[in-house]
XYZ file of C-alpha atoms in Angstrom:
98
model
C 52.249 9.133 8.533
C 51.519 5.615 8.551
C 47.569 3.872 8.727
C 46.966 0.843 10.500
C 44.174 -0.423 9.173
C 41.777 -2.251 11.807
C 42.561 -6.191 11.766
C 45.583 -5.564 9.234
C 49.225 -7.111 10.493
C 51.799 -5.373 12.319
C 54.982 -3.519 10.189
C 56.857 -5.916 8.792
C 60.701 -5.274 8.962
C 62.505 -6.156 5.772
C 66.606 -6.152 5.392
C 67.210 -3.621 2.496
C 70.759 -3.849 0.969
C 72.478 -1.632 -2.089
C 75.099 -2.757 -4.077
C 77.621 -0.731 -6.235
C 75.434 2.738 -7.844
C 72.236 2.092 -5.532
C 74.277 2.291 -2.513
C 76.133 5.311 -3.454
C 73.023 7.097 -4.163
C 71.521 5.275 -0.905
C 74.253 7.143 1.281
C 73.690 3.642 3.142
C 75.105 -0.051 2.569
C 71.865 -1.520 4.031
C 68.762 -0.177 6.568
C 66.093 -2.048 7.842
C 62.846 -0.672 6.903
C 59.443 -1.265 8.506
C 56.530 -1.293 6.615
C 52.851 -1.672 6.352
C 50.924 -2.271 3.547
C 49.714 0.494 1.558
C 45.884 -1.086 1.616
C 44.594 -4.031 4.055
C 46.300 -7.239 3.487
C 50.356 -8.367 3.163
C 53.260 -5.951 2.615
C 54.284 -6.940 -1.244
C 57.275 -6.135 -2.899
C 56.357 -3.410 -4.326
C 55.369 -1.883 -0.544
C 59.199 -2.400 0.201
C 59.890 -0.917 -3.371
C 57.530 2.110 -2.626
C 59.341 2.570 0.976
C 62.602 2.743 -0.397
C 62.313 5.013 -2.708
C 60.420 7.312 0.172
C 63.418 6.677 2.818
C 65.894 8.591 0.177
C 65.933 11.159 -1.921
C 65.743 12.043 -5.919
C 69.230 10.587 -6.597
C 68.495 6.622 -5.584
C 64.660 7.752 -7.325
C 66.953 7.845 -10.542
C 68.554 4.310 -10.264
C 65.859 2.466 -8.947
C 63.877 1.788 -12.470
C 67.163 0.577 -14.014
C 67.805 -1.573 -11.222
C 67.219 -5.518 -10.306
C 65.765 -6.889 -7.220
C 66.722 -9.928 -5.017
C 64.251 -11.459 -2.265
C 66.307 -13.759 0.177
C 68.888 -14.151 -2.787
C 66.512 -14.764 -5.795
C 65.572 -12.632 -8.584
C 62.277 -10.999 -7.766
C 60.120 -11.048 -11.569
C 56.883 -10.010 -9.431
C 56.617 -6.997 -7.257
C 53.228 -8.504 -6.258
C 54.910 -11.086 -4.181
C 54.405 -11.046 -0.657
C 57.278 -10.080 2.178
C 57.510 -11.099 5.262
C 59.308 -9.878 8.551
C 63.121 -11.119 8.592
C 63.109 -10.780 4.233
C 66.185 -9.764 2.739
C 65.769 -7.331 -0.672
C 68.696 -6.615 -2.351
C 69.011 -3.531 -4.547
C 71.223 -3.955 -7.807
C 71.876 -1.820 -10.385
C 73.094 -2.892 -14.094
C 76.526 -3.926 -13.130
C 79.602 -4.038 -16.312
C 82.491 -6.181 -16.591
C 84.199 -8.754 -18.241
């Protein structure tokens, strides 16, 4: 169930993609989720974070605290930042190579 709270913005619609182990456990390459903000004022990235992890099930639950984020193609450091309608977030988990 979602709460609009009175005066708060619409859903904001944010491009989720998975890479590599997040989109296996995904079951999805990329979904666009709508959100709204889990108290009065902007969806943050930790809104889309939260929304993610409640659009799947225990198995992308498990790879989502070793994973990085990227917002429009830089490395999110703070979950409080705001998102906006039209925002990419890229899921990544630890990636190997050489």
């Amino acid at each position: 169930m979602t709460v609009q709270f009175e005066g708060a913005p619409a859903a904001t619609a944010v491009r989720v993609r998975y890479f590599a182990g997040a989109r296996a456990a995904a079951g999805v390459a990329e979904e666009v989720l709508s959100i709204a903000p889990a108290v009065p004022g902007p969806v943050r990235a930790s809104d889309v974070v939260e929304a993610v992890l409640a659009a799947h099930d225990e198995r992308l639950a498990a790879v989502v605290p070793a994973c990085s984020f990227l917002l429009n193609g830089v490395a999110l450091r703070d979950r409080s930042i705001e998102v906006g309608t039209g925002d990419e977030l890229d899921v990544l988990p630890p990636f190997a190579g050489g």
